[in-house]
Tab-separated table of N, CA and C in Angstrom:
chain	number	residue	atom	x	y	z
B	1	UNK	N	80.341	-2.077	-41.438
B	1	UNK	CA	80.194	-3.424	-41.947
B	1	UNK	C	80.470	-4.397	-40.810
B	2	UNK	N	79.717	-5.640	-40.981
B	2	UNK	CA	79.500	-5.903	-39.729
B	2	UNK	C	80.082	-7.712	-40.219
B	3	UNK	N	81.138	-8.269	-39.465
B	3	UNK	CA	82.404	-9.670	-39.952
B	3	UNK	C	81.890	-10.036	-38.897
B	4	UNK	N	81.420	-11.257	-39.441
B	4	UNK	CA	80.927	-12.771	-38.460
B	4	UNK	C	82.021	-13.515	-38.883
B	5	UNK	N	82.794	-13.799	-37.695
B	5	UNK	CA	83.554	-14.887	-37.617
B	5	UNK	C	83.446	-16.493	-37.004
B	6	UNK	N	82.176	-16.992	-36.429
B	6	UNK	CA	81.433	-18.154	-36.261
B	6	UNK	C	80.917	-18.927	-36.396
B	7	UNK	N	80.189	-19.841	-36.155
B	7	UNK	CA	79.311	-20.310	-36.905
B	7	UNK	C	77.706	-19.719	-37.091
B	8	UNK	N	77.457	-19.507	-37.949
B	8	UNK	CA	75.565	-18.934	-37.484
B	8	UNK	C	74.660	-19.759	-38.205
B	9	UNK	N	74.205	-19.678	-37.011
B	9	UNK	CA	72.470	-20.486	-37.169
B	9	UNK	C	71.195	-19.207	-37.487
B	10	UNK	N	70.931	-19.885	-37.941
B	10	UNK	CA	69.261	-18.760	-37.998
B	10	UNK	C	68.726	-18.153	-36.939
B	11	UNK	N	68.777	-18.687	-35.664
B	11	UNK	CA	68.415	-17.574	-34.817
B	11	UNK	C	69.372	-16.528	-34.648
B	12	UNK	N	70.909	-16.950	-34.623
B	12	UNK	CA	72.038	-15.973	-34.878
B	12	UNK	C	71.448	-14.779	-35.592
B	13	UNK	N	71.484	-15.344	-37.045
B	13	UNK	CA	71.034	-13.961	-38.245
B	13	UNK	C	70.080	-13.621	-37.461
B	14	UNK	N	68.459	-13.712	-36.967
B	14	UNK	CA	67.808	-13.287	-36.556
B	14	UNK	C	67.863	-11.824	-35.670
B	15	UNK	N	68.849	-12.567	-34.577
B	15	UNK	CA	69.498	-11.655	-33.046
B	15	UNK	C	70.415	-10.513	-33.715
B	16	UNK	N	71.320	-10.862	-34.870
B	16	UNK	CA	71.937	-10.220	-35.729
B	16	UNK	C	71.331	-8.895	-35.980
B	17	UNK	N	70.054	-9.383	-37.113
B	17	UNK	CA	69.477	-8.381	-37.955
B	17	UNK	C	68.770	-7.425	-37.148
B	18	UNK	N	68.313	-7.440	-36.044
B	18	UNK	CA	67.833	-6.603	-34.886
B	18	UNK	C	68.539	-4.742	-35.106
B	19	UNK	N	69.341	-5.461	-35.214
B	19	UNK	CA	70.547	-3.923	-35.446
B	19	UNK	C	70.867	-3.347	-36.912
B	20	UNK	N	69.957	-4.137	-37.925
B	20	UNK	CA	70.392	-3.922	-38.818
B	20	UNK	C	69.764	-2.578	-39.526
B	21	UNK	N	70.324	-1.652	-40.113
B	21	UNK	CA	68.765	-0.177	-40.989
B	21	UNK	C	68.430	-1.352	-41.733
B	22	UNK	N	67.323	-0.579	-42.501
B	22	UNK	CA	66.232	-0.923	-43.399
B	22	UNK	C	67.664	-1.705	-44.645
B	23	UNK	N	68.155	-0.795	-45.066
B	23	UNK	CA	68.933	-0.785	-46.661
B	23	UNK	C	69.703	-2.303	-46.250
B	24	UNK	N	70.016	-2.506	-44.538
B	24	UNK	CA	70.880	-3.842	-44.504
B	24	UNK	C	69.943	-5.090	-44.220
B	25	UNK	N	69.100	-4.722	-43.997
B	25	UNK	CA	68.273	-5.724	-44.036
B	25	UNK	C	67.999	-6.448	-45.500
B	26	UNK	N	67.627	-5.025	-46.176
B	26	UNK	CA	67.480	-5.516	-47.708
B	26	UNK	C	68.426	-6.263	-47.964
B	27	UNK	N	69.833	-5.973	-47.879
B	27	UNK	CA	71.146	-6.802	-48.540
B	27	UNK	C	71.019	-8.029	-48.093
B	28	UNK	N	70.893	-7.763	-46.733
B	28	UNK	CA	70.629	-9.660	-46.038
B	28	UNK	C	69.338	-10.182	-46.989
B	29	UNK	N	68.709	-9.487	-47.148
B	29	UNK	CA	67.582	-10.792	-47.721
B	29	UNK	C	68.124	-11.041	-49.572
B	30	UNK	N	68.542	-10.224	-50.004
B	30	UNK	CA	69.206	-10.033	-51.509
B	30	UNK	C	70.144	-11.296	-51.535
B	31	UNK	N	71.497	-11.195	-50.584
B	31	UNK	CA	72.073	-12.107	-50.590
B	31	UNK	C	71.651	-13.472	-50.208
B	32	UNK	N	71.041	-13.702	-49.007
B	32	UNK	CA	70.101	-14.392	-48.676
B	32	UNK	C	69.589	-15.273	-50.187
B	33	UNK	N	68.934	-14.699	-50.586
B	33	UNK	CA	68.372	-15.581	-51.957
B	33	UNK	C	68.952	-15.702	-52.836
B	34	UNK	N	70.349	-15.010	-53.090
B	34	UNK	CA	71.057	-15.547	-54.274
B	34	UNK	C	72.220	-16.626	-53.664
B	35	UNK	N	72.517	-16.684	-52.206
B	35	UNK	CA	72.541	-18.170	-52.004
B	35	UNK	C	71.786	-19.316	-52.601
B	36	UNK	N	70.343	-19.123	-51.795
B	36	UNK	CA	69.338	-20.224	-52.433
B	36	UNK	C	69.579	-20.717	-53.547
B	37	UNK	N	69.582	-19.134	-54.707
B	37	UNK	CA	69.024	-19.471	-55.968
B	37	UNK	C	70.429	-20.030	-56.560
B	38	UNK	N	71.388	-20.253	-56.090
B	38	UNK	CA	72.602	-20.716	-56.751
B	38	UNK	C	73.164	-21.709	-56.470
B	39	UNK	N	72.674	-22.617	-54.845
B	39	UNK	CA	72.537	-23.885	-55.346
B	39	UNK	C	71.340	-24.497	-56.217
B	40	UNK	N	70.524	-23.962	-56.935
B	40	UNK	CA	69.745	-24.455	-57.732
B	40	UNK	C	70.575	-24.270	-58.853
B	41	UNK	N	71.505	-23.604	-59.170
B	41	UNK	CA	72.395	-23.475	-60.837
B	41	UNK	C	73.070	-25.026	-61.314
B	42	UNK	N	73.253	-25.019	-62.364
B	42	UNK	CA	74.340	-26.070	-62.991
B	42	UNK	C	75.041	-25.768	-62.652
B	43	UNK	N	76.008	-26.966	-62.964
B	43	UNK	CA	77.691	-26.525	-62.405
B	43	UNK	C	78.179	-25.981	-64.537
B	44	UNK	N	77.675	-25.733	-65.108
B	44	UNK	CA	78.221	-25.292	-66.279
B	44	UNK	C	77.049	-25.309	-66.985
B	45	UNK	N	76.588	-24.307	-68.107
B	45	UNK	CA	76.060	-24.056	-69.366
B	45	UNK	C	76.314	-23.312	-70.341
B	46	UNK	N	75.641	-23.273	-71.318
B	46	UNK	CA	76.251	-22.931	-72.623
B	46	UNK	C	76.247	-21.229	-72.758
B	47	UNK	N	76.484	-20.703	-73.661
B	47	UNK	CA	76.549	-18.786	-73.200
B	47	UNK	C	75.137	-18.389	-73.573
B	48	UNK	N	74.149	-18.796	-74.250
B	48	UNK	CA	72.500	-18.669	-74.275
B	48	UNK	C	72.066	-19.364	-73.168
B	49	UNK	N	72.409	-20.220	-72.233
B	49	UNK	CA	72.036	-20.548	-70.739
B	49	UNK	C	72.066	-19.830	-69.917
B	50	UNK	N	73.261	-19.321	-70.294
B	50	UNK	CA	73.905	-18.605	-69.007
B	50	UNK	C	73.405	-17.168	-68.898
B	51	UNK	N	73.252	-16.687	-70.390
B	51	UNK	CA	72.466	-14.959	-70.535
B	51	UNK	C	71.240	-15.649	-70.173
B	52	UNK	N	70.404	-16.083	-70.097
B	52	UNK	CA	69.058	-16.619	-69.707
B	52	UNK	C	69.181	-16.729	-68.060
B	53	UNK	N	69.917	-17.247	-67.381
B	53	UNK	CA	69.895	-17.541	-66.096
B	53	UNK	C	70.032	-15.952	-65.698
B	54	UNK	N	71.412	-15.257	-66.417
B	54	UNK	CA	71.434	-13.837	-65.854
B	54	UNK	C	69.918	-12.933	-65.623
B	55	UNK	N	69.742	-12.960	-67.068
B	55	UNK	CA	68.697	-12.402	-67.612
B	55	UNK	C	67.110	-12.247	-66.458
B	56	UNK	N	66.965	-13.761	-66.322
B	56	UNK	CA	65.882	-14.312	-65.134
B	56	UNK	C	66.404	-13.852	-63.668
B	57	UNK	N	67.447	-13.488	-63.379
B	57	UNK	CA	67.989	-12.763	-62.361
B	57	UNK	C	68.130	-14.021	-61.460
B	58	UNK	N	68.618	-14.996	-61.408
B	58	UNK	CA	68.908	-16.548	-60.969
B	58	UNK	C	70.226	-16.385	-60.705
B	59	UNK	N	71.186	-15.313	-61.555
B	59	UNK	CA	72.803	-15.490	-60.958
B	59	UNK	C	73.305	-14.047	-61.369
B	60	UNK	N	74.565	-13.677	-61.017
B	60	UNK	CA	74.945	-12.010	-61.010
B	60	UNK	C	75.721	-12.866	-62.630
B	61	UNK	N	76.338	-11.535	-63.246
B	61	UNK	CA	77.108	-11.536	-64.545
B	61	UNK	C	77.787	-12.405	-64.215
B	62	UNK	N	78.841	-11.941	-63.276
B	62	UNK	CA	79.896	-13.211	-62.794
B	62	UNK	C	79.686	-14.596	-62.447
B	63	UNK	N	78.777	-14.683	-62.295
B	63	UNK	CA	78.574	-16.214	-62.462
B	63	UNK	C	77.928	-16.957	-63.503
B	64	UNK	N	77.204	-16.018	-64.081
B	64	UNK	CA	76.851	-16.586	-65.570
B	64	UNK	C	77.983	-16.302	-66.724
B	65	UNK	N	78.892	-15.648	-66.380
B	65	UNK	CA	80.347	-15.958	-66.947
B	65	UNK	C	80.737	-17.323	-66.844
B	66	UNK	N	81.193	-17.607	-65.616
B	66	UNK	CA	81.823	-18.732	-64.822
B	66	UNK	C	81.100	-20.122	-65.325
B	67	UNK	N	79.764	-19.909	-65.496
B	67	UNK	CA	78.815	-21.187	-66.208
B	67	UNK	C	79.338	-21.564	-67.735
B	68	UNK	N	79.371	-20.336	-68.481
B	68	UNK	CA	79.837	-20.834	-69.472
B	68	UNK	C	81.028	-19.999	-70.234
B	69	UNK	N	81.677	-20.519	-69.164
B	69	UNK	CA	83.707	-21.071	-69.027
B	69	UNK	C	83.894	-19.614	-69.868
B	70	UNK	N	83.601	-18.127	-69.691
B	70	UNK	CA	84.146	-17.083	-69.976
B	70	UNK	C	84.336	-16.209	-69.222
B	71	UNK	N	84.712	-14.904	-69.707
B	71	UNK	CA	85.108	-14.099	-69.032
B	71	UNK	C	83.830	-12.974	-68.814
B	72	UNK	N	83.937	-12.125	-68.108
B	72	UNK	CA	82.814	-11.462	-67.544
B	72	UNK	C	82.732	-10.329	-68.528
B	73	UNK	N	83.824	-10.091	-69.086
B	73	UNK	CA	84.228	-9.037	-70.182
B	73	UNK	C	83.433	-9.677	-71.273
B	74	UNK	N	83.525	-10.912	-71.847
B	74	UNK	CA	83.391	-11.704	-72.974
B	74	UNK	C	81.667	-11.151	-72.718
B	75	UNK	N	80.846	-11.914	-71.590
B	75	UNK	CA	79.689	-12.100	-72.144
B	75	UNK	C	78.923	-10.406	-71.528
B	76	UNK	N	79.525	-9.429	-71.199
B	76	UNK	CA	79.200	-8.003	-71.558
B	76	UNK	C	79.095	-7.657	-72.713
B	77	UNK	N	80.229	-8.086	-73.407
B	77	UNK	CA	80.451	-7.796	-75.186
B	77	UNK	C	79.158	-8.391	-76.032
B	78	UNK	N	78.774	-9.909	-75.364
B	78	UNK	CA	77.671	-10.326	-76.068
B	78	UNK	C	76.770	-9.649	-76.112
B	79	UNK	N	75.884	-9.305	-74.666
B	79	UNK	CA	75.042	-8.772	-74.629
B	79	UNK	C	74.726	-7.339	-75.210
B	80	UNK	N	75.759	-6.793	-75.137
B	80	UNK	CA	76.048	-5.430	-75.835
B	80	UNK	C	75.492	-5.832	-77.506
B	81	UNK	N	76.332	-6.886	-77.889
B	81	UNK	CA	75.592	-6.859	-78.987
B	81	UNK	C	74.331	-7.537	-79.798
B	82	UNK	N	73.986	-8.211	-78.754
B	82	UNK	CA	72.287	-8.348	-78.752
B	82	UNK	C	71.362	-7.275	-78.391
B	83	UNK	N	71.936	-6.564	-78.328
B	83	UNK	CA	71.383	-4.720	-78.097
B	83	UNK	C	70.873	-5.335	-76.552
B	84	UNK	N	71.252	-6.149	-75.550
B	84	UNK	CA	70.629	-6.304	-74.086
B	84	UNK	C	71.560	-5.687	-72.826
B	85	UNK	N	71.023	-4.484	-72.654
B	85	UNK	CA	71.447	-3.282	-71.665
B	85	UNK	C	71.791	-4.259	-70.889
B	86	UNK	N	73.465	-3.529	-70.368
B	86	UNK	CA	73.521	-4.407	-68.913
B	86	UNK	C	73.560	-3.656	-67.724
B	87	UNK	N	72.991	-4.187	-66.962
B	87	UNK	CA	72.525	-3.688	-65.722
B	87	UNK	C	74.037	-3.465	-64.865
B	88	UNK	N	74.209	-2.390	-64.593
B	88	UNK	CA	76.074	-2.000	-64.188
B	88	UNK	C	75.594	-2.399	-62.106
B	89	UNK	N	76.517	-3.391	-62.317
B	89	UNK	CA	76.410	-3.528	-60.495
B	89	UNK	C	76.745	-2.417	-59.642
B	90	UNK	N	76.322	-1.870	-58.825
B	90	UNK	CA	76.826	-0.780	-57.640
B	90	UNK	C	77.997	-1.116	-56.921
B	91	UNK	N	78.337	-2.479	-56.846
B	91	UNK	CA	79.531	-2.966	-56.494
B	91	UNK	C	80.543	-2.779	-57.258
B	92	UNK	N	80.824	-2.790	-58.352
B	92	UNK	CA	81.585	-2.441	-59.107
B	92	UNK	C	82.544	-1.544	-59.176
B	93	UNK	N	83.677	-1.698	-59.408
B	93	UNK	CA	85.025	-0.870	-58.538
B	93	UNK	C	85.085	0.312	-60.166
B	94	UNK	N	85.554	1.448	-59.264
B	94	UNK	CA	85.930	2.458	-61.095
B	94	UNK	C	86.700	1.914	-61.683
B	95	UNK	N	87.559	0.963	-61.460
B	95	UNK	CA	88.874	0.508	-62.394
B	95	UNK	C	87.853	-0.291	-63.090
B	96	UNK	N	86.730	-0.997	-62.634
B	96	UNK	CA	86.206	-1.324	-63.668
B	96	UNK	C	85.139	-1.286	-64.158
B	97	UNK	N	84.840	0.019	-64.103
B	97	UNK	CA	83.643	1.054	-64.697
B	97	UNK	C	84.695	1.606	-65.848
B	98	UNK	N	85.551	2.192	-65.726
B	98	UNK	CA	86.331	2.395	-66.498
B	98	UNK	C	86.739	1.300	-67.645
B	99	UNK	N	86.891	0.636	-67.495
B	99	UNK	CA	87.669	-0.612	-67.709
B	99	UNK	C	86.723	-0.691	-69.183
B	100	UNK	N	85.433	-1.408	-68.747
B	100	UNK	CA	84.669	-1.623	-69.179
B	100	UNK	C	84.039	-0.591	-70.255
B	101	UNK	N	83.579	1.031	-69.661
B	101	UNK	CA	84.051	1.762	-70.755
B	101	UNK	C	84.913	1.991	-72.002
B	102	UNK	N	86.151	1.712	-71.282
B	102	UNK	CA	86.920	1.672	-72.880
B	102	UNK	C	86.563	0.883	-73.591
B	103	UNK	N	86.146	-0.442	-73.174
B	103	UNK	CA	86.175	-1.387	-74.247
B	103	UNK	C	84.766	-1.319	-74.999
B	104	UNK	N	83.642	-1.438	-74.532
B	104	UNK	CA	82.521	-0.752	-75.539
B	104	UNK	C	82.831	0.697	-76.192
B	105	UNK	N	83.808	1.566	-75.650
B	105	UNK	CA	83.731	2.883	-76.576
B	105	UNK	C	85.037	2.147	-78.067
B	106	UNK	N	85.926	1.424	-77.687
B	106	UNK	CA	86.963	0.660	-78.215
B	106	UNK	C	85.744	-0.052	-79.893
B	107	UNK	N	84.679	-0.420	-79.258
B	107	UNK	CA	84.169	-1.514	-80.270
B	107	UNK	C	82.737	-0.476	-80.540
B	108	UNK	N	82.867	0.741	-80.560
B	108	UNK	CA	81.802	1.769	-81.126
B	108	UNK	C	80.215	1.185	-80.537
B	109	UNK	N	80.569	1.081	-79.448
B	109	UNK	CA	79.029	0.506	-78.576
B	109	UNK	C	78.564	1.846	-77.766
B	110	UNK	N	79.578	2.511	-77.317
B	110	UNK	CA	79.188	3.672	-76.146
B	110	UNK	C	80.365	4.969	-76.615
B	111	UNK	N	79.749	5.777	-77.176
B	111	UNK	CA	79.701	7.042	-77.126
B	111	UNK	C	79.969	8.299	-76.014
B	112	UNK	N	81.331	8.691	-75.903
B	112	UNK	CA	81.880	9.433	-75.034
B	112	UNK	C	80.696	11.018	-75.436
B	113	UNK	N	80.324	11.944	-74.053
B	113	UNK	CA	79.785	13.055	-74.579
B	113	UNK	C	80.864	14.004	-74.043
């Protein structure tokens, strides 16, 4: 993993990405646009805004939490029960893969085999 401690300009990233594999390139451009796309967000909306913004792929869970003033737990639970699969981040630590497990197996959503 590669810590920029400077300032960077675009030719920076450029000279940067030279070194980068394929898979980091991808991340740079992933993150890359969910910069963009998140100064385009409100600074707050309602919890059908905010599953809509998720939904349109405009902001990660956690920030369509943060839009409308809940918890990341809270609007999993929603979607769970709008029957709308949630897409489990790869980032996501086991404490809270786990975590998160109990509580849909807790509220008869997910089924231990």
């Amino acid at each position: 993993m590669t810590t920029i401690t400077e300032t960077v300009t675009p030719q920076k990233v450029l000279e940067l990405s030279r070194s980068f594999t394929f898979s980091d390139k991808n991340w740079l451009i992933n993150q890359l646009k969910k910069l963009i796309e998140q100064e385009q967000l409100p600074n707050s909306a309602t919890l059908d805004e905010a599953i809509e913004l998720y939904l349109a792929d405009q902001c990660s869970l956690g920030r369509a939490a943060e839009l409308a003033g809940v918890t990341r737990w809270d609007i999993q639970d929603t979607l769970s029960q709008r029957g709308i699969p949630i897409e489990i981040d790869s980032c996501q630590s086991v404490e809270e893969m786990d975590a998160l497990t109990e509580r849909l197996e807790g509220k008869g959503l997910l089924c231990s085999l």
